[in-house]
């Protein structure tokens, strides 16, 4: 068993880390670099994206022939973790949600190079943004899309006609390319289908950008209404009834890339807290000399390493052609918790400064709360793990792919 990164991936990892520290982290300190929703201002983003492309640090998940770095998932893990150390890092290097999951999906399932040229290439190039449109407000579907989805896609000749409502759609206010999941039949397993549509298509609208507790992606999280949007049959992804399959193809790697970025953020929490307690004194000595403080730092470092191992194992399995469903679920549950605890401990250790906007900690603390909800609530992943365990018994714990 060899846990060493390939030399070229390790070199890239160091390059990403240096770029993040030199070019992007300094932007976090000045509120003038933020937009109204606490993300990087678009003009600053464009300038950083030009630099990232010039440095060869762009779209690590995409094939080289389309302008990406063509890395295996193990390489994504190394790259994303470094990018994730800055709150602005992933979006500057085009490895942010939801575009990264959408790009990976489209690269896998679009049937022709012409379709990739139109729907995928502009996202890779950073010219347009994209959204994945699945979740619905009550009484529609959230955790249980197959059972509860209400948005319908009705086949009429060579088109599907869409009606219904969606919400919490990341990036929708700035996206041009949308991947929509809707119901095409009552079949419990094959009742959903997935489609592509463009922002300029008629008969759909953004009802509102939903105010929420976190710092927002560009384009926010939005509520959408569909009232007769027409989608040509050739813009359906895979076959009718493959909506759940599309969701699984997208969410496996997309959940894992969340973990990769969140581990970077958790490491950053420790970096900020560690630097503070090394310098800050109370009761005659630096805080970092106190055993209780050291235990908090040591425990958090250990937890981050657990998350890294789970994430890297799942990434490696996917590289071997495995679906790694239970490994992705374990990583998702664990890393979401770790990010939350790392942010909480770091705010505690940095005292009032941690509560202020003088460091990235309070941003990370609020953002971390969505980690246990997005792309499957932790409880749903635990339910899935229990199913795997019931089926596999002691075979749950095997080595290799
Ligand atoms: C910031 C953010 C961005 C998002 N971006 C997108 C996006 O781009 N596209 C998109 O389609 N969706 C998006 N979502 C929606 C997200 O995927 C859903 O929130 C998630 O799937 C859970 O669905 P729900 O919110 O409807 O929760 P519900 O299904 O209403 O569940 C509520 C709670 O019930 C509990 N629960 C649910 N099932 C079980 C169970 N089986 N056992 C025990 N407890 C259970 C969990 O604690 C869960 O949190 C986003 C959400 C957030 C917060």
Short mmCIF file of C-alpha atoms and ligand atoms in Angstrom, two decimals:
data_model
loop_
_atom_site.label_atom_id
_atom_site.label_comp_id
_atom_site.label_asym_id
_atom_site.label_seq_id
_atom_site.Cartn_x
_atom_site.Cartn_y
_atom_site.Cartn_z
CA UNK A 1 0.00 0.00 0.00
CA UNK A 2 1.58 3.27 -1.12
CA UNK A 3 0.19 6.59 0.16
CA UNK A 4 2.69 8.71 -1.82
CA UNK A 5 1.38 11.21 -4.35
CA UNK A 6 2.82 10.94 -7.86
CA UNK A 7 5.69 13.49 -8.07
CA UNK A 8 3.98 15.60 -10.76
CA UNK A 9 0.79 15.81 -8.65
CA UNK A 10 2.73 16.73 -5.53
CA UNK A 11 4.57 19.42 -7.49
CA UNK A 12 1.24 20.78 -8.72
CA UNK A 13 -0.14 20.71 -5.16
CA UNK A 14 2.75 22.89 -3.97
CA UNK A 15 2.26 25.24 -6.91
CA UNK A 16 -1.45 25.65 -6.13
CA UNK A 17 -0.69 26.28 -2.44
CA UNK A 18 1.89 28.95 -3.31
CA UNK A 19 -0.49 30.64 -5.78
CA UNK A 20 -3.30 30.66 -3.22
CA UNK A 21 -1.07 32.18 -0.54
CA UNK A 22 0.54 34.75 -2.82
CA UNK A 23 -2.34 35.86 -5.05
CA UNK A 24 -5.66 35.01 -3.45
CA UNK A 25 -5.46 34.95 0.34
CA UNK A 26 -4.38 38.63 0.47
CA UNK A 27 -7.67 39.59 -1.23
CA UNK A 28 -9.68 38.22 1.71
CA UNK A 29 -8.40 40.92 4.05
CA UNK A 30 -9.90 43.90 2.18
CA UNK A 31 -13.72 44.23 2.19
CA UNK A 32 -13.45 46.18 -1.09
CA UNK A 33 -12.75 42.83 -2.79
CA UNK A 34 -16.13 41.41 -1.73
CA UNK A 35 -19.46 41.62 -3.57
CA UNK A 36 -22.78 42.25 -1.79
CA UNK A 37 -23.12 38.54 -1.00
CA UNK A 38 -19.65 38.13 0.58
CA UNK A 39 -18.04 36.44 -2.40
CA UNK A 40 -15.15 37.76 -4.48
CA UNK A 41 -16.14 40.76 -6.63
CA UNK A 42 -16.54 39.79 -10.28
CA UNK A 43 -13.88 42.17 -11.63
CA UNK A 44 -11.34 40.84 -9.10
CA UNK A 45 -12.39 37.30 -9.98
CA UNK A 46 -11.78 37.87 -13.68
CA UNK A 47 -8.29 39.24 -12.98
CA UNK A 48 -7.46 36.21 -10.80
CA UNK A 49 -8.81 33.79 -13.38
CA UNK A 50 -6.50 35.28 -16.02
CA UNK A 51 -3.55 34.76 -13.65
CA UNK A 52 -4.60 31.22 -12.75
CA UNK A 53 -4.89 30.24 -16.41
CA UNK A 54 -1.48 31.77 -17.16
CA UNK A 55 0.01 29.81 -14.25
CA UNK A 56 -1.46 26.52 -15.60
CA UNK A 57 -3.76 26.16 -12.59
CA UNK A 58 -7.12 25.89 -14.31
CA UNK A 59 -9.97 23.33 -14.45
CA UNK A 60 -8.03 20.38 -12.94
CA UNK A 61 -10.96 18.02 -13.51
CA UNK A 62 -11.27 18.55 -17.28
CA UNK A 63 -9.38 16.83 -20.12
CA UNK A 64 -6.27 18.53 -21.44
CA UNK A 65 -7.66 18.73 -24.98
CA UNK A 66 -10.45 20.95 -23.61
CA UNK A 67 -8.13 23.21 -21.63
CA UNK A 68 -8.11 21.42 -18.28
CA UNK A 69 -5.34 19.59 -16.44
CA UNK A 70 -6.65 16.05 -17.06
CA UNK A 71 -5.92 14.88 -13.51
CA UNK A 72 -7.17 11.65 -11.93
CA UNK A 73 -9.45 12.13 -8.89
CA UNK A 74 -6.54 11.59 -6.53
CA UNK A 75 -4.96 14.61 -8.23
CA UNK A 76 -8.18 16.60 -7.83
CA UNK A 77 -8.04 15.86 -4.10
CA UNK A 78 -4.55 17.31 -3.78
CA UNK A 79 -5.36 20.32 -5.98
CA UNK A 80 -8.78 21.16 -4.50
CA UNK A 81 -7.58 20.91 -0.91
CA UNK A 82 -4.95 23.59 -1.57
CA UNK A 83 -7.42 25.72 -3.55
CA UNK A 84 -9.93 25.37 -0.71
CA UNK A 85 -7.59 26.98 1.82
CA UNK A 86 -8.86 30.36 0.60
CA UNK A 87 -12.56 31.21 0.65
CA UNK A 88 -12.04 32.63 -2.88
CA UNK A 89 -9.66 29.90 -4.09
CA UNK A 90 -11.86 27.33 -5.89
CA UNK A 91 -13.79 29.85 -7.99
CA UNK A 92 -10.54 31.54 -9.11
CA UNK A 93 -9.21 28.16 -10.35
CA UNK A 94 -12.52 26.96 -11.86
CA UNK A 95 -13.00 24.10 -9.42
CA UNK A 96 -15.99 25.49 -7.50
CA UNK A 97 -19.46 24.05 -7.02
CA UNK A 98 -21.74 23.72 -8.86
CA UNK A 99 -19.72 24.18 -12.08
CA UNK A 100 -17.18 21.45 -11.32
CA UNK A 101 -19.86 18.77 -10.84
CA UNK A 102 -21.76 19.98 -13.89
CA UNK A 103 -18.62 19.96 -16.05
CA UNK A 104 -17.70 16.43 -14.95
CA UNK A 105 -21.22 15.20 -15.68
CA UNK A 106 -21.44 16.84 -19.11
CA UNK A 107 -18.00 15.55 -20.04
CA UNK A 108 -19.14 12.01 -19.24
CA UNK A 109 -22.63 11.92 -20.73
CA UNK A 110 -22.84 14.31 -23.68
CA UNK A 111 -22.94 12.09 -26.77
CA UNK A 112 -21.03 14.24 -29.30
CA UNK A 113 -18.12 16.63 -29.50
CA UNK A 114 -20.48 19.24 -31.02
CA UNK A 115 -22.71 19.11 -27.93
CA UNK A 116 -19.64 19.38 -25.70
CA UNK A 117 -18.47 22.38 -27.74
CA UNK A 118 -21.77 24.15 -27.08
CA UNK A 119 -22.78 23.11 -23.54
CA UNK A 120 -19.48 22.25 -21.84
CA UNK A 121 -16.62 24.22 -23.38
CA UNK A 122 -17.85 27.71 -22.35
CA UNK A 123 -18.05 26.52 -18.70
CA UNK A 124 -14.52 25.13 -18.89
CA UNK A 125 -13.31 28.40 -20.43
CA UNK A 126 -14.97 30.37 -17.62
CA UNK A 127 -17.17 32.24 -20.11
CA UNK A 128 -20.47 31.02 -18.66
CA UNK A 129 -21.65 29.54 -15.35
CA UNK A 130 -24.02 26.62 -14.82
CA UNK A 131 -26.64 25.29 -12.38
CA UNK A 132 -28.00 21.90 -11.37
CA UNK A 133 -31.76 22.13 -10.88
CA UNK A 134 -33.26 19.38 -8.74
CA UNK A 135 -34.50 20.36 -5.26
CA UNK A 136 -38.08 21.61 -4.83
CA UNK A 137 -39.88 23.53 -2.10
CA UNK A 138 -42.50 21.70 0.00
CA UNK A 139 -44.48 19.62 -0.94
CA UNK A 140 -41.97 18.70 -3.67
CA UNK A 141 -38.74 16.75 -3.39
CA UNK A 142 -35.66 17.34 -1.24
CA UNK A 143 -33.96 14.29 0.25
CA UNK A 144 -36.22 11.93 -1.72
CA UNK A 145 -36.23 13.04 -5.37
CA UNK A 146 -37.40 9.70 -6.81
CA UNK A 147 -40.40 9.53 -4.49
CA UNK A 148 -41.47 13.15 -4.28
CA UNK A 149 -40.52 15.13 -7.38
CA UNK A 150 -43.43 17.20 -8.67
CA UNK A 151 -41.88 19.14 -11.57
CA UNK A 152 -43.08 17.44 -14.73
CA UNK A 153 -41.58 17.04 -18.20
CA UNK A 154 -44.40 16.06 -20.56
CA UNK A 155 -43.42 14.66 -23.95
CA UNK A 156 -45.16 16.43 -26.86
CA UNK A 157 -43.79 15.23 -30.21
CA UNK A 158 -40.09 16.08 -30.42
CA UNK A 159 -40.18 18.29 -27.27
CA UNK A 160 -40.67 18.06 -23.53
CA UNK A 161 -42.80 20.73 -21.84
CA UNK A 162 -41.73 21.58 -18.29
CA UNK A 163 -43.95 22.81 -15.48
CA UNK A 164 -43.19 23.10 -11.78
CA UNK A 165 -41.10 24.85 -9.15
CA UNK A 166 -37.53 24.40 -7.88
CA UNK A 167 -35.54 26.08 -5.14
CA UNK A 168 -32.10 26.43 -3.59
CA UNK A 169 -30.56 26.29 -7.05
CA UNK A 170 -26.95 27.42 -6.64
CA UNK A 171 -25.66 29.98 -9.08
CA UNK A 172 -28.96 30.32 -10.98
CA UNK A 173 -28.91 34.13 -11.06
CA UNK A 174 -25.69 34.14 -13.12
CA UNK A 175 -25.94 30.77 -14.89
CA UNK A 176 -26.48 30.33 -18.63
CA UNK A 177 -26.45 26.53 -18.86
CA UNK A 178 -28.90 24.58 -16.70
CA UNK A 179 -29.20 20.84 -16.00
CA UNK A 180 -32.78 20.14 -14.95
CA UNK A 181 -34.21 16.98 -13.37
CA UNK A 182 -37.97 16.46 -13.81
CA UNK A 183 -40.57 13.69 -13.65
CA UNK A 184 -41.43 11.88 -16.89
CA UNK A 185 -43.35 8.93 -15.38
CA UNK A 186 -44.55 7.38 -12.12
CA UNK A 187 -42.05 4.50 -12.31
CA UNK A 188 -40.42 4.39 -8.84
CA UNK A 189 -36.89 3.84 -10.22
CA UNK A 190 -37.07 5.31 -13.73
CA UNK A 191 -39.59 8.09 -13.21
CA UNK A 192 -37.11 10.98 -13.56
CA UNK A 193 -35.22 12.34 -16.56
CA UNK A 194 -32.57 15.04 -16.97
CA UNK A 195 -32.39 17.83 -19.53
CA UNK A 196 -30.32 20.79 -20.66
CA UNK A 197 -31.76 24.23 -21.19
CA UNK A 198 -30.36 27.70 -21.77
CA UNK A 199 -31.11 30.83 -19.76
CA UNK A 200 -32.52 32.57 -22.87
CA UNK A 201 -35.19 29.87 -23.40
CA UNK A 202 -38.76 31.07 -22.84
CA UNK A 203 -41.36 30.17 -20.19
CA UNK A 204 -39.30 29.89 -17.05
CA UNK A 205 -38.20 32.53 -14.54
CA UNK A 206 -36.23 33.19 -11.39
CA UNK A 207 -38.83 33.97 -8.73
CA UNK A 208 -36.31 35.18 -6.15
CA UNK A 209 -32.78 34.93 -4.85
CA UNK A 210 -33.24 33.29 -1.43
CA UNK A 211 -31.69 35.19 1.48
CA UNK A 212 -29.86 32.70 3.69
CA UNK A 213 -27.40 32.43 6.58
CA UNK A 214 -24.29 31.77 4.54
CA UNK A 215 -21.98 33.69 2.30
CA UNK A 216 -23.35 33.05 -1.20
CA UNK A 217 -22.04 31.51 -4.39
CA UNK A 218 -22.07 33.93 -7.32
CA UNK A 219 -25.68 33.83 -8.48
CA UNK A 220 -26.90 32.86 -5.01
CA UNK A 221 -29.43 30.13 -4.30
CA UNK A 222 -32.62 30.80 -6.25
CA UNK A 223 -36.22 29.73 -6.53
CA UNK A 224 -37.30 28.97 -10.12
CA UNK A 225 -40.69 28.58 -11.79
CA UNK A 226 -41.33 26.61 -14.99
CA UNK A 227 -44.49 27.34 -16.94
CA UNK A 228 -44.24 25.64 -20.33
CA UNK A 229 -40.47 25.71 -20.96
CA UNK A 230 -39.94 23.62 -24.12
CA UNK A 231 -36.86 21.41 -24.38
CA UNK A 232 -36.03 19.50 -27.59
CA UNK A 233 -35.69 15.72 -27.18
CA UNK A 234 -32.03 15.90 -28.24
CA UNK A 235 -31.29 18.00 -25.12
CA UNK A 236 -32.33 15.15 -22.83
CA UNK A 237 -29.32 13.59 -21.05
CA UNK A 238 -29.05 9.81 -21.66
CA UNK A 239 -32.42 8.08 -22.01
CA UNK A 240 -35.86 8.92 -20.66
CA UNK A 241 -35.94 7.50 -17.12
CA UNK A 242 -32.20 8.04 -16.52
CA UNK A 243 -32.66 11.10 -14.28
CA UNK A 244 -31.62 9.31 -11.09
CA UNK A 245 -28.67 7.78 -12.90
CA UNK A 246 -27.59 11.24 -14.06
CA UNK A 247 -27.89 12.46 -10.48
CA UNK A 248 -25.69 9.63 -9.22
CA UNK A 249 -23.09 10.17 -11.98
CA UNK A 250 -22.93 13.83 -11.00
CA UNK A 251 -23.13 13.55 -7.24
CA UNK A 252 -20.48 10.87 -6.63
CA UNK A 253 -17.52 13.05 -7.64
CA UNK A 254 -19.35 16.31 -6.77
CA UNK A 255 -19.84 15.25 -3.14
CA UNK A 256 -16.20 14.30 -2.98
CA UNK A 257 -15.01 17.60 -4.40
CA UNK A 258 -17.02 19.33 -1.66
CA UNK A 259 -15.01 17.25 0.83
CA UNK A 260 -11.73 18.18 -0.87
CA UNK A 261 -12.48 21.92 -0.67
CA UNK A 262 -13.88 21.66 2.88
CA UNK A 263 -10.69 19.95 4.06
CA UNK A 264 -8.76 22.94 2.73
CA UNK A 265 -11.06 25.27 4.67
CA UNK A 266 -10.69 23.15 7.83
CA UNK A 267 -6.89 23.31 7.48
CA UNK A 268 -7.13 27.07 7.10
CA UNK A 269 -9.11 27.29 10.35
CA UNK A 270 -6.28 25.49 12.10
CA UNK A 271 -3.67 27.73 10.44
CA UNK A 272 -5.40 30.89 11.66
CA UNK A 273 -6.04 29.57 15.17
CA UNK A 274 -2.53 28.13 15.46
CA UNK A 275 -0.91 31.43 14.50
CA UNK A 276 -3.09 33.33 16.98
CA UNK A 277 -2.40 31.13 20.01
CA UNK A 278 1.33 31.05 19.25
CA UNK A 279 1.47 34.86 19.60
CA UNK A 280 -1.34 35.79 21.97
CA UNK A 281 -0.47 35.73 25.68
CA UNK A 282 -2.67 35.35 28.78
CA UNK A 283 -1.77 34.61 32.40
CA UNK A 284 1.95 34.89 31.75
CA UNK A 285 2.41 32.64 28.72
CA UNK A 286 1.36 32.22 25.09
CA UNK A 287 -2.07 30.55 24.82
CA UNK A 288 -0.47 27.89 22.66
CA UNK A 289 1.51 26.63 25.69
CA UNK A 290 -1.67 25.58 27.52
CA UNK A 291 -2.40 21.89 27.39
CA UNK A 292 -6.15 22.37 26.86
CA UNK A 293 -5.40 24.59 23.83
CA UNK A 294 -2.90 22.11 22.43
CA UNK A 295 -5.38 19.28 22.80
CA UNK A 296 -7.94 21.21 20.78
CA UNK A 297 -5.39 21.86 18.02
CA UNK A 298 -4.09 18.28 18.06
CA UNK A 299 -7.56 16.80 18.04
CA UNK A 300 -8.63 18.98 15.10
CA UNK A 301 -5.48 18.07 13.13
CA UNK A 302 -6.24 14.38 13.74
CA UNK A 303 -9.84 14.80 12.56
CA UNK A 304 -8.75 16.60 9.40
CA UNK A 305 -6.40 13.70 8.65
CA UNK A 306 -9.28 11.22 9.10
CA UNK A 307 -11.27 13.24 6.56
CA UNK A 308 -8.32 13.34 4.16
CA UNK A 309 -7.88 9.57 4.31
CA UNK A 310 -11.59 8.91 3.73
CA UNK A 311 -11.67 11.38 0.84
CA UNK A 312 -8.48 10.14 -0.78
CA UNK A 313 -9.61 6.52 -0.45
CA UNK A 314 -12.90 7.29 -2.19
CA UNK A 315 -11.07 9.28 -4.89
CA UNK A 316 -8.66 6.39 -5.46
CA UNK A 317 -11.51 3.90 -5.72
CA UNK A 318 -13.27 6.04 -8.33
CA UNK A 319 -9.99 6.24 -10.27
CA UNK A 320 -10.00 2.40 -10.26
CA UNK A 321 -13.45 2.44 -11.91
CA UNK A 322 -15.40 1.78 -8.70
CA UNK A 323 -18.55 3.77 -7.86
CA UNK A 324 -17.39 4.08 -4.22
CA UNK A 325 -20.89 4.93 -3.02
CA UNK A 326 -20.36 4.01 0.62
CA UNK A 327 -16.88 5.53 0.72
CA UNK A 328 -18.21 8.82 -0.71
CA UNK A 329 -21.04 8.81 1.85
CA UNK A 330 -18.60 8.21 4.72
CA UNK A 331 -16.32 11.01 3.54
CA UNK A 332 -19.26 13.40 3.05
CA UNK A 333 -20.66 12.82 6.57
CA UNK A 334 -17.30 13.00 8.28
CA UNK A 335 -15.78 15.97 6.45
CA UNK A 336 -18.96 18.05 6.85
CA UNK A 337 -18.71 17.50 10.62
CA UNK A 338 -14.97 18.15 10.66
CA UNK A 339 -15.32 21.47 8.85
CA UNK A 340 -17.97 22.57 11.29
CA UNK A 341 -15.95 21.57 14.36
CA UNK A 342 -12.70 23.04 12.99
CA UNK A 343 -14.41 26.38 12.37
CA UNK A 344 -16.04 26.35 15.80
CA UNK A 345 -12.82 25.51 17.66
CA UNK A 346 -10.85 28.08 15.66
CA UNK A 347 -13.36 30.83 16.49
CA UNK A 348 -13.15 29.80 20.16
CA UNK A 349 -9.36 29.86 20.22
CA UNK A 350 -9.09 33.23 18.50
CA UNK A 351 -11.59 34.88 20.86
CA UNK A 352 -13.13 38.16 19.78
CA UNK A 353 -10.88 38.33 16.72
CA UNK A 354 -12.40 35.06 15.49
CA UNK A 355 -15.88 36.55 15.82
CA UNK A 356 -14.85 39.64 13.83
CA UNK A 357 -14.51 39.91 10.06
CA UNK A 358 -10.76 40.54 10.42
CA UNK A 359 -10.09 36.88 9.61
CA UNK A 360 -11.88 34.41 7.32
CA UNK A 361 -13.09 32.38 10.31
CA UNK A 362 -16.57 33.81 10.77
CA UNK A 363 -17.19 33.45 7.00
CA UNK A 364 -16.11 29.80 7.17
CA UNK A 365 -18.14 29.21 10.35
CA UNK A 366 -21.39 30.35 8.73
CA UNK A 367 -20.65 28.65 5.41
CA UNK A 368 -19.82 25.36 7.19
CA UNK A 369 -23.41 24.97 8.35
CA UNK A 370 -24.61 24.06 4.86
CA UNK A 371 -22.11 21.19 4.56
CA UNK A 372 -24.33 18.77 6.50
CA UNK A 373 -27.30 19.61 4.22
CA UNK A 374 -26.09 19.97 0.63
CA UNK A 375 -25.80 17.01 -1.74
CA UNK A 376 -27.60 14.76 0.74
CA UNK A 377 -28.16 15.51 4.42
CA UNK A 378 -25.86 13.53 6.75
CA UNK A 379 -28.81 11.45 7.97
CA UNK A 380 -29.58 10.32 4.43
CA UNK A 381 -25.96 9.24 3.92
CA UNK A 382 -26.11 7.33 7.21
CA UNK A 383 -29.28 5.61 6.00
CA UNK A 384 -27.46 4.64 2.80
CA UNK A 385 -24.50 3.31 4.82
CA UNK A 386 -26.84 1.21 6.98
CA UNK A 387 -28.28 -0.30 3.78
CA UNK A 388 -24.78 -1.13 2.53
CA UNK A 389 -23.90 -2.69 5.86
CA UNK A 390 -27.10 -4.73 5.97
CA UNK A 391 -26.31 -6.05 2.51
CA UNK A 392 -22.57 -6.60 2.91
CA UNK A 393 -22.09 -7.54 6.57
CA UNK A 394 -18.38 -7.93 7.28
CA UNK A 395 -17.68 -7.46 3.57
CA UNK A 396 -18.38 -3.78 4.27
CA UNK A 397 -14.71 -3.53 5.26
CA UNK A 398 -12.60 -4.71 2.34
CA UNK A 399 -9.28 -3.44 1.01
CA UNK A 400 -8.67 -2.70 -2.64
CA UNK A 401 -11.14 -1.91 -5.37
C1 LIG B 1 -26.45 26.30 0.22
C2 LIG B 1 -27.25 25.26 -0.48
C3 LIG B 1 -27.06 25.06 -1.85
C4 LIG B 1 -27.84 24.13 -2.54
N1 LIG B 1 -27.67 23.99 -3.90
C5 LIG B 1 -28.49 23.17 -4.59
C6 LIG B 1 -28.41 23.10 -6.04
O1 LIG B 1 -27.57 23.76 -6.67
N2 LIG B 1 -29.29 22.31 -6.69
C7 LIG B 1 -30.23 21.56 -6.03
O2 LIG B 1 -31.00 20.86 -6.70
N3 LIG B 1 -30.32 21.60 -4.68
C8 LIG B 1 -29.49 22.38 -3.94
N4 LIG B 1 -29.59 22.46 -2.57
C9 LIG B 1 -30.59 21.65 -1.89
C10 LIG B 1 -30.00 20.48 -1.12
O3 LIG B 1 -29.49 19.50 -1.98
C11 LIG B 1 -31.09 19.99 -0.18
O4 LIG B 1 -31.18 20.93 0.86
C12 LIG B 1 -30.85 18.60 0.39
O5 LIG B 1 -30.94 17.63 -0.62
C13 LIG B 1 -31.89 18.26 1.47
O6 LIG B 1 -33.19 18.46 1.02
P1 LIG B 1 -34.19 19.41 1.84
O7 LIG B 1 -33.50 20.66 2.15
O8 LIG B 1 -35.47 19.48 1.10
O9 LIG B 1 -34.39 18.64 3.22
P2 LIG B 1 -35.59 17.64 3.61
O10 LIG B 1 -35.68 16.54 2.63
O11 LIG B 1 -36.80 18.45 3.89
O12 LIG B 1 -35.01 17.06 4.98
C14 LIG B 1 -34.89 17.86 6.15
C15 LIG B 1 -34.04 17.14 7.16
O13 LIG B 1 -34.66 15.91 7.49
C16 LIG B 1 -33.69 14.95 7.84
N5 LIG B 1 -33.89 13.73 7.01
C17 LIG B 1 -34.17 13.66 5.69
N6 LIG B 1 -34.21 12.37 5.29
C18 LIG B 1 -33.97 11.61 6.39
C19 LIG B 1 -33.88 10.22 6.64
N7 LIG B 1 -34.02 9.32 5.64
N8 LIG B 1 -33.59 9.80 7.89
C20 LIG B 1 -33.42 10.69 8.91
N9 LIG B 1 -33.50 12.04 8.72
C21 LIG B 1 -33.76 12.48 7.50
C22 LIG B 1 -32.33 15.58 7.59
O14 LIG B 1 -31.82 16.05 8.82
C23 LIG B 1 -32.66 16.75 6.68
O15 LIG B 1 -31.70 17.80 6.80
C24 LIG B 1 -28.80 23.36 -1.86
C25 LIG B 1 -28.98 23.54 -0.47
C26 LIG B 1 -28.22 24.47 0.20
C27 LIG B 1 -28.44 24.64 1.69
#
